[in-house]
Amino acid sequence: MLSLPDTIQTTIQDNILLVKLNRPEKRNAFNDELVLAIEQVFANVPAGIGCAIIYGEGKHFSAGLDLSALTERDAVQGLHHSRMWHRALDRVQFGTVPVIAVLNGACVGGGLELASACHIRIAETSTFYALPEGQRGIFVGGGASVRVPKLIGLARMTDMMLTGRVYQADEGMAIGLSQYVTDEGKGVEMAMELAKKVASNAGMTNYALMHILPRIVDSAQEQGLMMESLTAAIAQNAPEAKARLQEFLDGKAKKVGQ
Ligand code: 1HE
């Protein structure tokens, strides 16, 4: 059993791991303890889990970095602090299971950094996105400069930080910050439905989507195409793939959209 602070809670339903940020009185702002707890949780996903869901207690997913500790750090401590965030969020993005984030209210600063390390984002209608680091006189340090432009492009992230622009839930989906928008209070339910589908995929497919696809995207075309071919060859050779293909050929598998 992991020893976790009460600012994070985990439960398991069937083969889905639910992770709740539980610091609503501070709008789920991340102190170091909470960042390290996220690292622990995603480094130790129990065997048999097929997908994880992360969401926040209260009216906000997360207000980002806990600003109360920021003034106490010197430059070297600041470097290590940022690298701690990178370690923790790498555990989320490159862990053992796909992660679905359910967003509501503020998804700002480090909150958006966590959300962008997840594989699917569902925004409830109250969600708003911002990178207030610009206004606070600091810079992103939890991976946003790498992950956010991949979702929305360099120009939009630059604008968010230069002008303090806030995107609402629908706009956020239109530009790529989330893949889904749903009614208030319905996010976890929707995430459970999606998580069941994710967890029913062949293991190699999910592994390739989490660990290989992002590397292909970061590669030059020739290397990317070669990695794709190698991945396709490995995936189709797995017994699970052969069984699924045979099921389709026997007319026993679901058609697309069913
Ligand atoms: C906090 C934080 C925080 C709230 N650090 N304590 N993030 C920001 O710049 C966002 C700052 N927060 C806000 O703009 C607002 O709090 C919200 C829009 C998120 C929510 O507003 P509201 O009216 O619901 O709550 P509140 O009254 O502002 O806050 C409730 C309490 O949470 C209050 O503490 P209290 O002791 O007076 O009750 C706030 O001080 C506290 N609180 N947000 C510390 N962020 C890896 S680098 C990442 C860099 C960043 O993430 S920068 C972005 C920081």
GROMACS .gro file of C-alpha atoms and ligand atoms in nm:
model
  312
    1MET     CA    1   0.000   0.000   0.000
    2LEU     CA    2   0.123   0.349  -0.088
    3SER     CA    3   0.140   0.606   0.186
    4LEU     CA    4  -0.035   0.907   0.032
    5PRO     CA    5  -0.127   1.247   0.178
    6ASP     CA    6  -0.497   1.320   0.214
    7THR     CA    7  -0.469   1.573  -0.070
    8ILE     CA    8  -0.494   1.282  -0.312
    9GLN     CA    9  -0.733   0.987  -0.302
   10THR     CA   10  -0.736   0.675  -0.515
   11THR     CA   11  -1.009   0.419  -0.564
   12ILE     CA   12  -1.047   0.127  -0.801
   13GLN     CA   13  -1.369   0.041  -0.985
   14ASP     CA   14  -1.343  -0.278  -1.189
   15ASN     CA   15  -1.013  -0.231  -1.374
   16ILE     CA   16  -1.021   0.151  -1.369
   17LEU     CA   17  -0.809   0.358  -1.127
   18LEU     CA   18  -0.976   0.680  -1.011
   19VAL     CA   19  -0.743   0.950  -0.879
   20LYS     CA   20  -0.892   1.251  -0.705
   21LEU     CA   21  -0.706   1.576  -0.630
   22ASN     CA   22  -0.843   1.654  -0.286
   23ARG     CA   23  -0.738   2.002  -0.183
   24PRO     CA   24  -1.055   2.196  -0.266
   25GLU     CA   25  -0.997   2.463  -0.002
   26LYS     CA   26  -0.690   2.571  -0.204
   27ARG     CA   27  -0.861   2.499  -0.539
   28ASN     CA   28  -0.644   2.188  -0.577
   29ALA     CA   29  -0.328   2.400  -0.602
   30PHE     CA   30  -0.019   2.180  -0.612
   31ASN     CA   31   0.225   2.193  -0.325
   32ASP     CA   32   0.531   1.967  -0.349
   33GLU     CA   33   0.361   1.698  -0.144
   34LEU     CA   34   0.081   1.672  -0.400
   35VAL     CA   35   0.317   1.667  -0.700
   36LEU     CA   36   0.520   1.388  -0.538
   37ALA     CA   37   0.200   1.200  -0.458
   38ILE     CA   38   0.099   1.213  -0.826
   39GLU     CA   39   0.439   1.069  -0.914
   40GLN     CA   40   0.390   0.789  -0.660
   41VAL     CA   41   0.042   0.702  -0.778
   42PHE     CA   42   0.133   0.678  -1.146
   43ALA     CA   43   0.461   0.496  -1.078
   44ASN     CA   44   0.268   0.230  -0.887
   45VAL     CA   45  -0.047   0.159  -1.085
   46PRO     CA   46  -0.157  -0.187  -0.969
   47ALA     CA   47  -0.135  -0.478  -1.213
   48GLY     CA   48  -0.462  -0.541  -1.396
   49ILE     CA   49  -0.561  -0.174  -1.422
   50GLY     CA   50  -0.642  -0.079  -1.782
   51CYS     CA   51  -0.702   0.295  -1.758
   52ALA     CA   52  -0.688   0.579  -1.504
   53ILE     CA   53  -0.909   0.882  -1.452
   54ILE     CA   54  -0.791   1.196  -1.273
   55TYR     CA   55  -1.028   1.465  -1.148
   56GLY     CA   56  -1.053   1.732  -0.883
   57GLU     CA   57  -1.271   1.761  -0.573
   58GLY     CA   58  -1.478   2.080  -0.570
   59LYS     CA   59  -1.549   2.342  -0.831
   60HIS     CA   60  -1.201   2.354  -0.989
   61PHE     CA   61  -0.974   2.094  -1.145
   62SER     CA   62  -0.667   2.286  -1.031
   63ALA     CA   63  -0.542   2.641  -0.972
   64GLY     CA   64  -0.189   2.525  -1.063
   65LEU     CA   65   0.125   2.571  -0.862
   66ASP     CA   66   0.078   2.661  -0.497
   67LEU     CA   67   0.211   3.014  -0.520
   68SER     CA   68   0.263   3.049  -0.146
   69ALA     CA   69   0.593   2.854  -0.159
   70LEU     CA   70   0.739   3.024  -0.465
   71THR     CA   71   0.909   3.319  -0.302
   72GLU     CA   72   1.128   3.097  -0.082
   73ARG     CA   73   1.327   2.928  -0.362
   74ASP     CA   74   1.663   3.028  -0.512
   75ALA     CA   75   1.754   2.955  -0.877
   76VAL     CA   76   1.904   2.611  -0.819
   77GLN     CA   77   1.613   2.505  -0.603
   78GLY     CA   78   1.383   2.638  -0.875
   79LEU     CA   79   1.557   2.421  -1.136
   80HIS     CA   80   1.518   2.108  -0.923
   81HIS     CA   81   1.159   2.199  -0.845
   82SER     CA   82   1.072   2.223  -1.213
   83ARG     CA   83   1.249   1.893  -1.280
   84MET     CA   84   1.044   1.731  -1.004
   85TRP     CA   85   0.729   1.838  -1.191
   86HIS     CA   86   0.872   1.696  -1.512
   87ARG     CA   87   0.939   1.362  -1.343
   88ALA     CA   88   0.592   1.345  -1.197
   89LEU     CA   89   0.411   1.439  -1.518
   90ASP     CA   90   0.629   1.204  -1.725
   91ARG     CA   91   0.496   0.929  -1.497
   92VAL     CA   92   0.146   1.033  -1.601
   93GLN     CA   93   0.216   1.058  -1.975
   94PHE     CA   94   0.458   0.766  -2.005
   95GLY     CA   95   0.326   0.538  -1.733
   96THR     CA   96   0.159   0.201  -1.767
   97VAL     CA   97  -0.200   0.302  -1.846
   98PRO     CA   98  -0.371   0.573  -2.050
   99VAL     CA   99  -0.501   0.857  -1.831
  100ILE     CA  100  -0.825   1.050  -1.879
  101ALA     CA  101  -0.849   1.393  -1.713
  102VAL     CA  102  -1.191   1.527  -1.613
  103LEU     CA  103  -1.173   1.907  -1.601
  104ASN     CA  104  -1.398   2.164  -1.439
  105GLY     CA  105  -1.360   2.526  -1.330
  106ALA     CA  106  -1.001   2.644  -1.331
  107CYS     CA  107  -0.758   2.437  -1.535
  108VAL     CA  108  -0.478   2.689  -1.512
  109GLY     CA  109  -0.100   2.699  -1.491
  110GLY     CA  110   0.022   2.370  -1.347
  111GLY     CA  111  -0.335   2.240  -1.368
  112LEU     CA  112  -0.317   2.269  -1.746
  113GLU     CA  113   0.029   2.115  -1.735
  114LEU     CA  114  -0.111   1.808  -1.560
  115ALA     CA  115  -0.411   1.795  -1.795
  116SER     CA  116  -0.185   1.814  -2.100
  117ALA     CA  117   0.019   1.517  -1.974
  118CYS     CA  118  -0.299   1.307  -1.981
  119HIS     CA  119  -0.410   1.122  -2.293
  120ILE     CA  120  -0.774   1.227  -2.308
  121ARG     CA  121  -0.925   1.544  -2.162
  122ILE     CA  122  -1.296   1.581  -2.091
  123ALA     CA  123  -1.405   1.936  -2.001
  124GLU     CA  124  -1.723   2.002  -1.807
  125THR     CA  125  -1.891   2.322  -1.923
  126SER     CA  126  -1.751   2.530  -1.632
  127THR     CA  127  -1.391   2.464  -1.741
  128PHE     CA  128  -1.166   2.756  -1.823
  129TYR     CA  129  -0.803   2.744  -1.927
  130ALA     CA  130  -0.527   2.996  -1.869
  131LEU     CA  131  -0.153   3.022  -1.824
  132PRO     CA  132  -0.131   3.301  -1.562
  133GLU     CA  133   0.246   3.253  -1.529
  134GLY     CA  134   0.284   3.553  -1.759
  135GLN     CA  135   0.081   3.771  -1.523
  136ARG     CA  136   0.263   3.635  -1.216
  137GLY     CA  137   0.599   3.731  -1.365
  138ILE     CA  138   0.722   3.372  -1.391
  139PHE     CA  139   0.740   3.105  -1.663
  140VAL     CA  140   0.582   2.764  -1.700
  141GLY     CA  141   0.790   2.493  -1.533
  142GLY     CA  142   0.579   2.177  -1.540
  143GLY     CA  143   0.615   2.088  -1.905
  144ALA     CA  144   0.366   2.328  -2.064
  145SER     CA  145   0.615   2.467  -2.314
  146VAL     CA  146   0.655   2.118  -2.459
  147ARG     CA  147   0.304   1.976  -2.421
  148VAL     CA  148   0.068   2.269  -2.470
  149PRO     CA  149   0.196   2.380  -2.815
  150LYS     CA  150   0.144   2.021  -2.929
  151LEU     CA  151  -0.225   2.061  -2.844
  152ILE     CA  152  -0.294   2.417  -2.959
  153GLY     CA  153   0.017   2.542  -3.144
  154LEU     CA  154   0.293   2.784  -3.055
  155ALA     CA  155   0.098   3.099  -3.149
  156ARG     CA  156  -0.196   3.027  -2.918
  157MET     CA  157   0.021   2.939  -2.620
  158THR     CA  158   0.229   3.253  -2.675
  159ASP     CA  159  -0.090   3.461  -2.683
  160MET     CA  160  -0.221   3.293  -2.364
  161MET     CA  161   0.094   3.388  -2.178
  162LEU     CA  162   0.148   3.731  -2.331
  163THR     CA  163  -0.209   3.854  -2.284
  164GLY     CA  164  -0.352   3.634  -2.009
  165ARG     CA  165  -0.616   3.507  -2.251
  166VAL     CA  166  -0.869   3.269  -2.100
  167TYR     CA  167  -1.035   2.998  -2.308
  168GLN     CA  168  -1.375   2.864  -2.205
  169ALA     CA  169  -1.471   2.496  -2.236
  170ASP     CA  170  -1.622   2.505  -2.587
  171GLU     CA  171  -1.347   2.724  -2.728
  172GLY     CA  172  -1.093   2.498  -2.558
  173MET     CA  173  -1.232   2.194  -2.736
  174ALA     CA  174  -1.235   2.378  -3.070
  175ILE     CA  175  -0.862   2.456  -3.044
  176GLY     CA  176  -0.758   2.116  -2.907
  177LEU     CA  177  -0.730   2.166  -2.532
  178SER     CA  178  -0.988   1.894  -2.473
  179GLN     CA  179  -1.128   1.619  -2.694
  180TYR     CA  180  -1.472   1.628  -2.525
  181VAL     CA  181  -1.704   1.873  -2.351
  182THR     CA  182  -1.982   1.745  -2.131
  183ASP     CA  183  -2.245   1.878  -1.890
  184GLU     CA  184  -2.150   1.994  -1.544
  185GLY     CA  185  -2.112   1.703  -1.305
  186LYS     CA  186  -2.113   1.444  -1.585
  187GLY     CA  187  -1.740   1.427  -1.653
  188VAL     CA  188  -1.649   1.127  -1.439
  189GLU     CA  189  -1.943   0.928  -1.576
  190MET     CA  190  -1.830   0.999  -1.932
  191ALA     CA  191  -1.470   0.921  -1.838
  192MET     CA  192  -1.579   0.582  -1.699
  193GLU     CA  193  -1.750   0.497  -2.027
  194LEU     CA  194  -1.443   0.595  -2.227
  195ALA     CA  195  -1.209   0.423  -1.980
  196LYS     CA  196  -1.390   0.092  -2.029
  197LYS     CA  197  -1.330   0.118  -2.404
  198VAL     CA  198  -0.966   0.214  -2.353
  199ALA     CA  199  -0.914  -0.076  -2.111
  200SER     CA  200  -1.064  -0.324  -2.357
  201ASN     CA  201  -0.802  -0.249  -2.626
  202ALA     CA  202  -0.513  -0.483  -2.693
  203GLY     CA  203  -0.226  -0.402  -2.457
  204MET     CA  204   0.020  -0.343  -2.741
  205THR     CA  205  -0.212  -0.092  -2.906
  206ASN     CA  206  -0.236   0.119  -2.591
  207TYR     CA  207   0.137   0.084  -2.530
  208ALA     CA  208   0.211   0.205  -2.883
  209LEU     CA  209  -0.027   0.501  -2.846
  210MET     CA  210   0.132   0.609  -2.517
  211HIS     CA  211   0.498   0.536  -2.577
  212ILE     CA  212   0.562   0.516  -2.949
  213LEU     CA  213   0.323   0.761  -3.118
  214PRO     CA  214   0.458   1.067  -2.927
  215ARG     CA  215   0.812   0.967  -3.028
  216ILE     CA  216   0.706   0.926  -3.389
  217VAL     CA  217   0.552   1.273  -3.380
  218ASP     CA  218   0.880   1.414  -3.243
  219SER     CA  219   1.085   1.241  -3.516
  220ALA     CA  220   1.180   1.329  -3.869
  221GLN     CA  221   0.953   1.169  -4.131
  222GLU     CA  222   1.189   0.887  -4.233
  223GLN     CA  223   1.254   0.774  -3.874
  224GLY     CA  224   0.886   0.815  -3.792
  225LEU     CA  225   0.772   0.598  -4.079
  226MET     CA  226   1.024   0.329  -3.987
  227MET     CA  227   0.905   0.330  -3.623
  228GLU     CA  228   0.548   0.304  -3.748
  229SER     CA  229   0.630   0.000  -3.962
  230LEU     CA  230   0.812  -0.174  -3.678
  231THR     CA  231   0.526  -0.102  -3.439
  232ALA     CA  232   0.264  -0.225  -3.686
  233ALA     CA  233   0.460  -0.545  -3.743
  234ILE     CA  234   0.497  -0.614  -3.370
  235ALA     CA  235   0.133  -0.530  -3.294
  236GLN     CA  236  -0.014  -0.750  -3.565
  237ASN     CA  237   0.202  -1.043  -3.458
  238ALA     CA  238   0.058  -1.051  -3.104
  239PRO     CA  239  -0.180  -1.344  -3.038
  240GLU     CA  240  -0.441  -1.094  -2.912
  241ALA     CA  241  -0.439  -0.915  -3.249
  242LYS     CA  242  -0.470  -1.238  -3.443
  243ALA     CA  243  -0.767  -1.344  -3.229
  244ARG     CA  244  -0.939  -1.007  -3.275
  245LEU     CA  245  -0.888  -1.009  -3.652
  246GLN     CA  246  -1.026  -1.364  -3.674
  247GLU     CA  247  -1.330  -1.257  -3.471
  248PHE     CA  248  -1.399  -0.985  -3.728
  249LEU     CA  249  -1.353  -1.224  -4.020
  250ASP     CA  250  -1.596  -1.467  -3.852
  251GLY     CA  251  -1.854  -1.188  -3.829
  252LYS     CA  252  -1.840  -1.191  -3.448
  253ALA     CA  253  -1.674  -0.854  -3.383
  254LYS     CA  254  -1.847  -0.517  -3.350
  255LYS     CA  255  -1.854  -0.304  -3.662
  256VAL     CA  256  -1.711   0.048  -3.654
  257GLY     CA  257  -1.941   0.279  -3.456
  258GLN     CA  258  -2.128  -0.004  -3.275
  2591HE     C1  259  -0.413   2.936  -0.398
  2591HE     C2  260  -0.396   2.921  -0.538
  2591HE     C3  261  -0.264   2.899  -0.584
  2591HE     C4  262  -0.604   2.954  -0.500
  2591HE     N1  263  -0.164   2.893  -0.494
  2591HE     N2  264  -0.311   2.927  -0.313
  2591HE     N3  265  -0.209   2.987  -1.043
  2591HE     C5  266  -0.279   3.103  -1.048
  2591HE     O1  267  -0.226   3.209  -1.069
  2591HE     C6  268  -0.425   3.089  -1.015
  2591HE     C7  269  -0.456   3.161  -0.885
  2591HE     N4  270  -0.591   3.133  -0.836
  2591HE     C8  271  -0.702   3.195  -0.885
  2591HE     O2  272  -0.697   3.272  -0.981
  2591HE     C9  273  -0.833   3.165  -0.816
  2591HE     O3  274  -0.803   3.109  -0.688
  2591HE    C10  275  -0.923   3.063  -0.893
  2591HE    C11  276  -0.977   3.129  -1.020
  2591HE    C12  277  -0.846   2.935  -0.928
  2591HE    C13  278  -1.040   3.019  -0.801
  2591HE     O4  279  -1.107   3.136  -0.753
  2591HE     P1  280  -1.200   3.125  -0.624
  2591HE     O5  281  -1.267   3.258  -0.607
  2591HE     O6  282  -1.289   3.003  -0.637
  2591HE     O7  283  -1.104   3.091  -0.499
  2591HE     P2  284  -1.008   3.190  -0.418
  2591HE     O8  285  -1.088   3.261  -0.313
  2591HE     O9  286  -0.925   3.275  -0.508
  2591HE    O10  287  -0.907   3.087  -0.349
  2591HE    C14  288  -0.946   3.003  -0.240
  2591HE    C15  289  -0.821   2.976  -0.159
  2591HE    O11  290  -0.727   2.904  -0.240
  2591HE    C16  291  -0.749   3.105  -0.119
  2591HE    O12  292  -0.682   3.076   0.003
  2591HE     P3  293  -0.744   3.129   0.144
  2591HE    O13  294  -0.647   3.076   0.245
  2591HE    O14  295  -0.749   3.277   0.134
  2591HE    O15  296  -0.881   3.065   0.154
  2591HE    C17  297  -0.643   3.121  -0.225
  2591HE    O16  298  -0.532   3.195  -0.183
  2591HE    C18  299  -0.604   2.977  -0.249
  2591HE     N5  300  -0.545   2.956  -0.380
  2591HE     N6  301  -0.515   2.934  -0.597
  2591HE    C19  302  -0.189   2.907  -0.363
  2591HE     N7  303  -0.236   2.881  -0.713
  2591HE    C20  304   0.520   2.407  -1.239
  2591HE     S1  305   0.508   2.570  -1.262
  2591HE    C21  306   0.340   2.608  -1.273
  2591HE    C22  307   0.321   2.755  -1.252
  2591HE    C23  308   0.179   2.788  -1.222
  2591HE    O17  309   0.095   2.703  -1.206
  2591HE     S2  310   0.145   2.954  -1.213
  2591HE    C24  311  -0.027   2.961  -1.198
  2591HE    C25  312  -0.067   2.978  -1.057
   0.00000   0.00000   0.00000
